[in-house]
Amino acid sequence: MMRDSAVITVPSHPRYLAVIRAVTGKMGELCGIDENTTEDIKLAVDEACTNVIKHAYRGDVSRKIVIKYRITRKAFRVAIEDNGVRAHEDVLKGRNLNTIRPGGLGIHLIKRVFDVLAFDEKKKIGNRLILVKYLKGEK
C-alpha cells in the first residue's frame, strides 16, 4: 500500500467547498476506499470546513482553510486547520439528538464516518481538527 499526502489551501468562502469535496473524493479514491464511504467522507469533511467558516471565522470569507490529507497503509487522515476563534472540546460532543430543531448534526455525521475526531491542542492559534478513518482490518 502506498504512503501519500497532499495539502490544499482554499479561501474560507463557501464556493470553495466544492473544491474541498472534489479533492477529498479523489484522495479517498487513491486510498482505495469504496465509493459509498468516500461519499460519506466528502460530506463529513465538507461539514467540518463549513463549521470553520461559520464558527472559527464567523462568516469571514477572506481567511484561509488548510486541508492536509495523508494516506498510510493503515489509515486515511485529514487535518483541517484554521486561524480563527478557538473551538472548545465540548463542540465535539454535538447537540442532543433528542432536541428537535434544524441544524447542528454535523459533528454526529463526522463521528459516524471517521474513527478518530480530535482537536490538536498543540496548535497555538486557531484550530487543527484531526480526522482518521482506519482502513479495512486496521485499528
XYZ file of C-alpha atoms in Angstrom:
139
model
C 0.000 0.000 0.000
C 1.189 3.444 -0.814
C 2.025 6.299 1.501
C 0.999 9.593 0.071
C -0.029 13.064 1.056
C -1.496 16.260 -0.355
C -2.175 19.725 1.009
C -4.646 22.280 -0.271
C -5.233 25.821 0.922
C -8.517 27.453 -0.003
C -10.246 30.728 0.893
C -12.886 30.456 3.615
C -15.667 31.112 1.102
C -18.455 28.508 0.773
C -17.904 28.286 -3.004
C -14.594 26.526 -2.325
C -16.376 23.699 -0.500
C -16.866 22.105 -3.939
C -13.069 22.103 -4.409
C -12.600 20.507 -0.997
C -15.186 17.813 -1.801
C -13.523 17.081 -5.157
C -10.030 16.718 -3.674
C -11.345 14.700 -0.733
C -13.122 12.353 -3.122
C -10.024 11.880 -5.254
C -7.863 11.197 -2.205
C -10.390 8.633 -0.951
C -10.320 7.002 -4.371
C -6.487 6.906 -4.369
C -6.662 5.346 -0.916
C -8.870 2.527 -2.245
C -11.856 3.421 -0.097
C -15.175 2.241 -1.538
C -17.406 4.761 -3.310
C -20.145 4.949 -0.644
C -17.661 5.511 2.166
C -15.807 8.093 0.086
C -19.095 9.972 -0.391
C -19.635 9.947 3.383
C -16.072 11.178 3.943
C -16.619 14.009 1.442
C -19.751 15.123 3.315
C -18.013 14.902 6.688
C -15.012 16.976 5.539
C -17.389 19.471 3.897
C -19.290 19.739 7.188
C -16.081 20.279 9.173
C -14.962 23.040 6.773
C -18.421 24.630 6.899
C -18.038 24.733 10.678
C -14.684 26.512 10.243
C -16.369 29.185 8.087
C -19.366 29.571 10.432
C -17.761 29.275 13.852
C -13.985 29.799 13.670
C -14.153 32.605 11.089
C -17.724 33.734 11.894
C -18.572 34.067 8.224
C -15.422 35.972 7.204
C -14.750 34.713 3.657
C -11.308 36.351 3.388
C -9.466 33.834 5.587
C -7.783 30.556 4.682
C -8.510 26.908 5.403
C -5.712 24.355 5.053
C -6.647 20.729 4.465
C -3.903 18.117 4.752
C -4.514 14.579 3.525
C -2.301 11.649 4.407
C -2.676 8.089 3.253
C -0.823 5.333 5.049
C -1.075 1.570 4.934
C -3.431 1.689 7.917
C -5.441 4.900 7.639
C -6.770 7.872 5.719
C -6.041 11.007 7.742
C -7.417 14.508 7.190
C -6.246 17.551 9.160
C -8.268 20.759 8.821
C -6.529 23.916 10.006
C -7.725 27.465 10.547
C -6.512 30.539 12.388
C -9.915 31.563 13.706
C -11.680 31.507 17.053
C -10.535 28.539 19.085
C -13.108 25.783 19.491
C -13.798 24.128 22.816
C -13.683 20.366 23.249
C -17.416 20.479 24.054
C -18.025 21.166 20.368
C -17.020 17.576 19.626
C -19.984 16.231 21.608
C -22.548 17.617 19.166
C -26.028 18.665 20.146
C -28.529 16.460 21.931
C -30.266 14.323 19.307
C -33.483 14.338 21.326
C -33.836 18.075 20.769
C -35.974 18.713 17.720
C -34.571 21.596 15.688
C -32.799 22.033 12.350
C -29.016 22.011 12.001
C -26.280 21.072 14.401
C -25.921 17.482 13.228
C -22.520 17.855 11.572
C -20.496 16.511 14.476
C -22.699 13.408 14.608
C -22.162 12.888 10.868
C -18.387 13.311 11.193
C -18.259 10.875 14.133
C -20.243 8.301 12.172
C -17.781 8.431 9.267
C -14.403 8.784 10.978
C -12.865 6.572 13.673
C -10.959 9.440 15.285
C -12.140 13.039 15.725
C -9.930 15.279 17.847
C -8.503 18.762 18.103
C -4.720 19.021 18.115
C -4.092 21.061 21.252
C -0.519 21.835 20.158
C -1.755 24.413 17.642
C -1.337 27.786 19.329
C -3.619 29.955 17.174
C -6.865 28.657 15.711
C -7.736 25.012 15.335
C -6.406 21.797 13.835
C -9.099 19.160 13.594
C -7.729 15.659 13.087
C -9.950 13.092 11.366
C -8.798 9.498 10.906
C -10.551 6.722 9.024
C -8.912 3.355 9.606
C -8.743 1.184 6.545
C -10.266 -2.286 6.471
C -8.899 -4.531 9.165
C -6.855 -1.776 10.835
C -7.492 -0.067 14.186
